[in-house]
């Protein structure tokens, strides 16, 4: 897995979104404030446009960020279809989207 080396961050006891709320040991954010910070960053740096965010990092229709996540080993591809996502998302997707097919295979093997 070739992942970018990221610096080790240390929680400070104060929410990193900038609201100045105190947070528990080991936390960077008050509940849901990670999404507040993410939305604020997207607004300030990319005009609230995910397309501009992707383009700003060299991704788009000809260069898929999802395909890179799979090739880097940080995401997986569903073995039964084209769905891609984090390992937990793949497990959830498989249970929901392919439960009927798995059940049918099991019944077919019993016959």
mmCIF file with all atom_site columns, C-alpha atoms in Angstrom:
data_model
loop_
_atom_site.group_PDB
_atom_site.id
_atom_site.type_symbol
_atom_site.label_atom_id
_atom_site.label_alt_id
_atom_site.label_comp_id
_atom_site.label_asym_id
_atom_site.label_entity_id
_atom_site.label_seq_id
_atom_site.pdbx_PDB_ins_code
_atom_site.Cartn_x
_atom_site.Cartn_y
_atom_site.Cartn_z
_atom_site.occupancy
_atom_site.B_iso_or_equiv
_atom_site.pdbx_formal_charge
_atom_site.auth_seq_id
_atom_site.auth_comp_id
_atom_site.auth_asym_id
_atom_site.auth_atom_id
_atom_site.pdbx_PDB_model_num
ATOM 1   C CA . UNK A 1 1   ? 0.000   0.000   0.000   1.00 0.00 ? 1   UNK A CA 1
ATOM 2   C CA . UNK A 1 2   ? 1.591   3.282   -1.073  1.00 0.00 ? 2   UNK A CA 1
ATOM 3   C CA . UNK A 1 3   ? 0.095   5.935   1.124   1.00 0.00 ? 3   UNK A CA 1
ATOM 4   C CA . UNK A 1 4   ? 1.267   9.496   1.483   1.00 0.00 ? 4   UNK A CA 1
ATOM 5   C CA . UNK A 1 5   ? 3.218   9.931   4.691   1.00 0.00 ? 5   UNK A CA 1
ATOM 6   C CA . UNK A 1 6   ? 1.192   12.212  6.936   1.00 0.00 ? 6   UNK A CA 1
ATOM 7   C CA . UNK A 1 7   ? 2.496   14.049  9.979   1.00 0.00 ? 7   UNK A CA 1
ATOM 8   C CA . UNK A 1 8   ? 1.512   12.813  13.414  1.00 0.00 ? 8   UNK A CA 1
ATOM 9   C CA . UNK A 1 9   ? -1.121  15.189  14.802  1.00 0.00 ? 9   UNK A CA 1
ATOM 10  C CA . UNK A 1 10  ? -1.745  15.761  18.470  1.00 0.00 ? 10  UNK A CA 1
ATOM 11  C CA . UNK A 1 11  ? -5.180  16.663  19.822  1.00 0.00 ? 11  UNK A CA 1
ATOM 12  C CA . UNK A 1 12  ? -5.035  19.894  21.802  1.00 0.00 ? 12  UNK A CA 1
ATOM 13  C CA . UNK A 1 13  ? -8.200  19.633  23.902  1.00 0.00 ? 13  UNK A CA 1
ATOM 14  C CA . UNK A 1 14  ? -9.826  22.326  21.765  1.00 0.00 ? 14  UNK A CA 1
ATOM 15  C CA . UNK A 1 15  ? -11.983 21.709  18.681  1.00 0.00 ? 15  UNK A CA 1
ATOM 16  C CA . UNK A 1 16  ? -9.994  22.102  15.473  1.00 0.00 ? 16  UNK A CA 1
ATOM 17  C CA . UNK A 1 17  ? -12.925 23.654  13.548  1.00 0.00 ? 17  UNK A CA 1
ATOM 18  C CA . UNK A 1 18  ? -12.110 26.918  15.299  1.00 0.00 ? 18  UNK A CA 1
ATOM 19  C CA . UNK A 1 19  ? -15.165 27.132  17.565  1.00 0.00 ? 19  UNK A CA 1
ATOM 20  C CA . UNK A 1 20  ? -12.932 26.973  20.696  1.00 0.00 ? 20  UNK A CA 1
ATOM 21  C CA . UNK A 1 21  ? -15.077 24.271  22.358  1.00 0.00 ? 21  UNK A CA 1
ATOM 22  C CA . UNK A 1 22  ? -13.261 21.946  24.722  1.00 0.00 ? 22  UNK A CA 1
ATOM 23  C CA . UNK A 1 23  ? -13.110 18.334  23.527  1.00 0.00 ? 23  UNK A CA 1
ATOM 24  C CA . UNK A 1 24  ? -12.237 15.068  25.232  1.00 0.00 ? 24  UNK A CA 1
ATOM 25  C CA . UNK A 1 25  ? -8.803  13.518  25.323  1.00 0.00 ? 25  UNK A CA 1
ATOM 26  C CA . UNK A 1 26  ? -7.813  12.126  21.950  1.00 0.00 ? 26  UNK A CA 1
ATOM 27  C CA . UNK A 1 27  ? -10.444 14.115  20.026  1.00 0.00 ? 27  UNK A CA 1
ATOM 28  C CA . UNK A 1 28  ? -9.770  16.748  17.419  1.00 0.00 ? 28  UNK A CA 1
ATOM 29  C CA . UNK A 1 29  ? -13.377 17.890  17.031  1.00 0.00 ? 29  UNK A CA 1
ATOM 30  C CA . UNK A 1 30  ? -16.590 18.413  18.972  1.00 0.00 ? 30  UNK A CA 1
ATOM 31  C CA . UNK A 1 31  ? -19.335 16.089  17.639  1.00 0.00 ? 31  UNK A CA 1
ATOM 32  C CA . UNK A 1 32  ? -20.022 16.795  13.918  1.00 0.00 ? 32  UNK A CA 1
ATOM 33  C CA . UNK A 1 33  ? -17.553 19.703  13.848  1.00 0.00 ? 33  UNK A CA 1
ATOM 34  C CA . UNK A 1 34  ? -15.243 17.753  11.525  1.00 0.00 ? 34  UNK A CA 1
ATOM 35  C CA . UNK A 1 35  ? -17.934 18.219  8.873   1.00 0.00 ? 35  UNK A CA 1
ATOM 36  C CA . UNK A 1 36  ? -18.237 21.924  9.770   1.00 0.00 ? 36  UNK A CA 1
ATOM 37  C CA . UNK A 1 37  ? -14.489 22.348  9.249   1.00 0.00 ? 37  UNK A CA 1
ATOM 38  C CA . UNK A 1 38  ? -14.603 20.325  6.029   1.00 0.00 ? 38  UNK A CA 1
ATOM 39  C CA . UNK A 1 39  ? -17.440 22.469  4.630   1.00 0.00 ? 39  UNK A CA 1
ATOM 40  C CA . UNK A 1 40  ? -15.688 25.692  5.652   1.00 0.00 ? 40  UNK A CA 1
ATOM 41  C CA . UNK A 1 41  ? -12.443 24.609  3.986   1.00 0.00 ? 41  UNK A CA 1
ATOM 42  C CA . UNK A 1 42  ? -14.300 23.614  0.826   1.00 0.00 ? 42  UNK A CA 1
ATOM 43  C CA . UNK A 1 43  ? -16.068 27.008  0.804   1.00 0.00 ? 43  UNK A CA 1
ATOM 44  C CA . UNK A 1 44  ? -12.938 29.072  1.433   1.00 0.00 ? 44  UNK A CA 1
ATOM 45  C CA . UNK A 1 45  ? -10.575 27.217  -0.887  1.00 0.00 ? 45  UNK A CA 1
ATOM 46  C CA . UNK A 1 46  ? -12.881 25.917  -3.644  1.00 0.00 ? 46  UNK A CA 1
ATOM 47  C CA . UNK A 1 47  ? -16.088 27.990  -3.629  1.00 0.00 ? 47  UNK A CA 1
ATOM 48  C CA . UNK A 1 48  ? -17.975 25.039  -2.083  1.00 0.00 ? 48  UNK A CA 1
ATOM 49  C CA . UNK A 1 49  ? -17.362 23.070  -5.278  1.00 0.00 ? 49  UNK A CA 1
ATOM 50  C CA . UNK A 1 50  ? -16.175 19.469  -5.050  1.00 0.00 ? 50  UNK A CA 1
ATOM 51  C CA . UNK A 1 51  ? -15.473 19.630  -8.807  1.00 0.00 ? 51  UNK A CA 1
ATOM 52  C CA . UNK A 1 52  ? -13.033 22.507  -8.209  1.00 0.00 ? 52  UNK A CA 1
ATOM 53  C CA . UNK A 1 53  ? -11.458 20.588  -5.306  1.00 0.00 ? 53  UNK A CA 1
ATOM 54  C CA . UNK A 1 54  ? -10.890 17.550  -7.529  1.00 0.00 ? 54  UNK A CA 1
ATOM 55  C CA . UNK A 1 55  ? -9.585  19.635  -10.429 1.00 0.00 ? 55  UNK A CA 1
ATOM 56  C CA . UNK A 1 56  ? -7.271  21.500  -8.043  1.00 0.00 ? 56  UNK A CA 1
ATOM 57  C CA . UNK A 1 57  ? -5.636  18.198  -7.140  1.00 0.00 ? 57  UNK A CA 1
ATOM 58  C CA . UNK A 1 58  ? -5.418  16.933  -10.709 1.00 0.00 ? 58  UNK A CA 1
ATOM 59  C CA . UNK A 1 59  ? -8.508  14.699  -10.745 1.00 0.00 ? 59  UNK A CA 1
ATOM 60  C CA . UNK A 1 60  ? -11.524 14.710  -13.009 1.00 0.00 ? 60  UNK A CA 1
ATOM 61  C CA . UNK A 1 61  ? -13.112 12.733  -15.840 1.00 0.00 ? 61  UNK A CA 1
ATOM 62  C CA . UNK A 1 62  ? -9.756  11.607  -17.263 1.00 0.00 ? 62  UNK A CA 1
ATOM 63  C CA . UNK A 1 63  ? -8.097  10.882  -13.911 1.00 0.00 ? 63  UNK A CA 1
ATOM 64  C CA . UNK A 1 64  ? -10.318 9.187   -11.323 1.00 0.00 ? 64  UNK A CA 1
ATOM 65  C CA . UNK A 1 65  ? -9.629  9.810   -7.644  1.00 0.00 ? 65  UNK A CA 1
ATOM 66  C CA . UNK A 1 66  ? -11.707 6.706   -6.841  1.00 0.00 ? 66  UNK A CA 1
ATOM 67  C CA . UNK A 1 67  ? -9.565  4.540   -9.120  1.00 0.00 ? 67  UNK A CA 1
ATOM 68  C CA . UNK A 1 68  ? -6.444  5.928   -7.446  1.00 0.00 ? 68  UNK A CA 1
ATOM 69  C CA . UNK A 1 69  ? -7.830  5.113   -4.001  1.00 0.00 ? 69  UNK A CA 1
ATOM 70  C CA . UNK A 1 70  ? -8.320  1.510   -5.161  1.00 0.00 ? 70  UNK A CA 1
ATOM 71  C CA . UNK A 1 71  ? -4.883  1.303   -6.817  1.00 0.00 ? 71  UNK A CA 1
ATOM 72  C CA . UNK A 1 72  ? -3.226  2.712   -3.676  1.00 0.00 ? 72  UNK A CA 1
ATOM 73  C CA . UNK A 1 73  ? -4.966  0.066   -1.575  1.00 0.00 ? 73  UNK A CA 1
ATOM 74  C CA . UNK A 1 74  ? -6.867  2.511   0.643   1.00 0.00 ? 74  UNK A CA 1
ATOM 75  C CA . UNK A 1 75  ? -10.211 1.607   -0.986  1.00 0.00 ? 75  UNK A CA 1
ATOM 76  C CA . UNK A 1 76  ? -11.501 -1.681  -2.358  1.00 0.00 ? 76  UNK A CA 1
ATOM 77  C CA . UNK A 1 77  ? -13.605 -2.745  -5.347  1.00 0.00 ? 77  UNK A CA 1
ATOM 78  C CA . UNK A 1 78  ? -16.631 -4.936  -4.754  1.00 0.00 ? 78  UNK A CA 1
ATOM 79  C CA . UNK A 1 79  ? -15.853 -8.366  -6.193  1.00 0.00 ? 79  UNK A CA 1
ATOM 80  C CA . UNK A 1 80  ? -19.409 -8.673  -7.560  1.00 0.00 ? 80  UNK A CA 1
ATOM 81  C CA . UNK A 1 81  ? -19.845 -5.266  -9.245  1.00 0.00 ? 81  UNK A CA 1
ATOM 82  C CA . UNK A 1 82  ? -18.152 -1.933  -9.978  1.00 0.00 ? 82  UNK A CA 1
ATOM 83  C CA . UNK A 1 83  ? -18.831 -0.342  -6.559  1.00 0.00 ? 83  UNK A CA 1
ATOM 84  C CA . UNK A 1 84  ? -15.729 1.077   -4.833  1.00 0.00 ? 84  UNK A CA 1
ATOM 85  C CA . UNK A 1 85  ? -15.252 2.390   -1.325  1.00 0.00 ? 85  UNK A CA 1
ATOM 86  C CA . UNK A 1 86  ? -13.561 2.068   2.037   1.00 0.00 ? 86  UNK A CA 1
ATOM 87  C CA . UNK A 1 87  ? -13.426 -1.488  3.417   1.00 0.00 ? 87  UNK A CA 1
ATOM 88  C CA . UNK A 1 88  ? -16.343 -0.836  5.798   1.00 0.00 ? 88  UNK A CA 1
ATOM 89  C CA . UNK A 1 89  ? -18.386 0.611   2.912   1.00 0.00 ? 89  UNK A CA 1
ATOM 90  C CA . UNK A 1 90  ? -17.675 -2.451  0.772   1.00 0.00 ? 90  UNK A CA 1
ATOM 91  C CA . UNK A 1 91  ? -18.825 -4.750  3.589   1.00 0.00 ? 91  UNK A CA 1
ATOM 92  C CA . UNK A 1 92  ? -22.025 -2.736  4.055   1.00 0.00 ? 92  UNK A CA 1
ATOM 93  C CA . UNK A 1 93  ? -22.630 -2.554  0.289   1.00 0.00 ? 93  UNK A CA 1
ATOM 94  C CA . UNK A 1 94  ? -22.131 -6.314  -0.093  1.00 0.00 ? 94  UNK A CA 1
ATOM 95  C CA . UNK A 1 95  ? -24.625 -7.103  2.665   1.00 0.00 ? 95  UNK A CA 1
ATOM 96  C CA . UNK A 1 96  ? -27.261 -4.789  1.167   1.00 0.00 ? 96  UNK A CA 1
ATOM 97  C CA . UNK A 1 97  ? -26.730 -4.998  -2.586  1.00 0.00 ? 97  UNK A CA 1
ATOM 98  C CA . UNK A 1 98  ? -25.705 -8.622  -2.908  1.00 0.00 ? 98  UNK A CA 1
ATOM 99  C CA . UNK A 1 99  ? -27.600 -10.288 -0.056  1.00 0.00 ? 99  UNK A CA 1
ATOM 100 C CA . UNK A 1 100 ? -30.255 -11.625 -2.447  1.00 0.00 ? 100 UNK A CA 1
ATOM 101 C CA . UNK A 1 101 ? -27.632 -13.024 -4.818  1.00 0.00 ? 101 UNK A CA 1
ATOM 102 C CA . UNK A 1 102 ? -25.719 -14.629 -1.954  1.00 0.00 ? 102 UNK A CA 1
ATOM 103 C CA . UNK A 1 103 ? -28.949 -16.149 -0.621  1.00 0.00 ? 103 UNK A CA 1
ATOM 104 C CA . UNK A 1 104 ? -29.836 -17.484 -4.068  1.00 0.00 ? 104 UNK A CA 1
ATOM 105 C CA . UNK A 1 105 ? -26.368 -19.053 -4.438  1.00 0.00 ? 105 UNK A CA 1
ATOM 106 C CA . UNK A 1 106 ? -26.744 -20.735 -1.052  1.00 0.00 ? 106 UNK A CA 1
ATOM 107 C CA . UNK A 1 107 ? -30.189 -22.106 -1.978  1.00 0.00 ? 107 UNK A CA 1
ATOM 108 C CA . UNK A 1 108 ? -28.879 -23.315 -5.340  1.00 0.00 ? 108 UNK A CA 1
ATOM 109 C CA . UNK A 1 109 ? -26.058 -25.203 -3.649  1.00 0.00 ? 109 UNK A CA 1
ATOM 110 C CA . UNK A 1 110 ? -28.549 -26.899 -1.302  1.00 0.00 ? 110 UNK A CA 1
ATOM 111 C CA . UNK A 1 111 ? -30.678 -28.233 -4.175  1.00 0.00 ? 111 UNK A CA 1
#
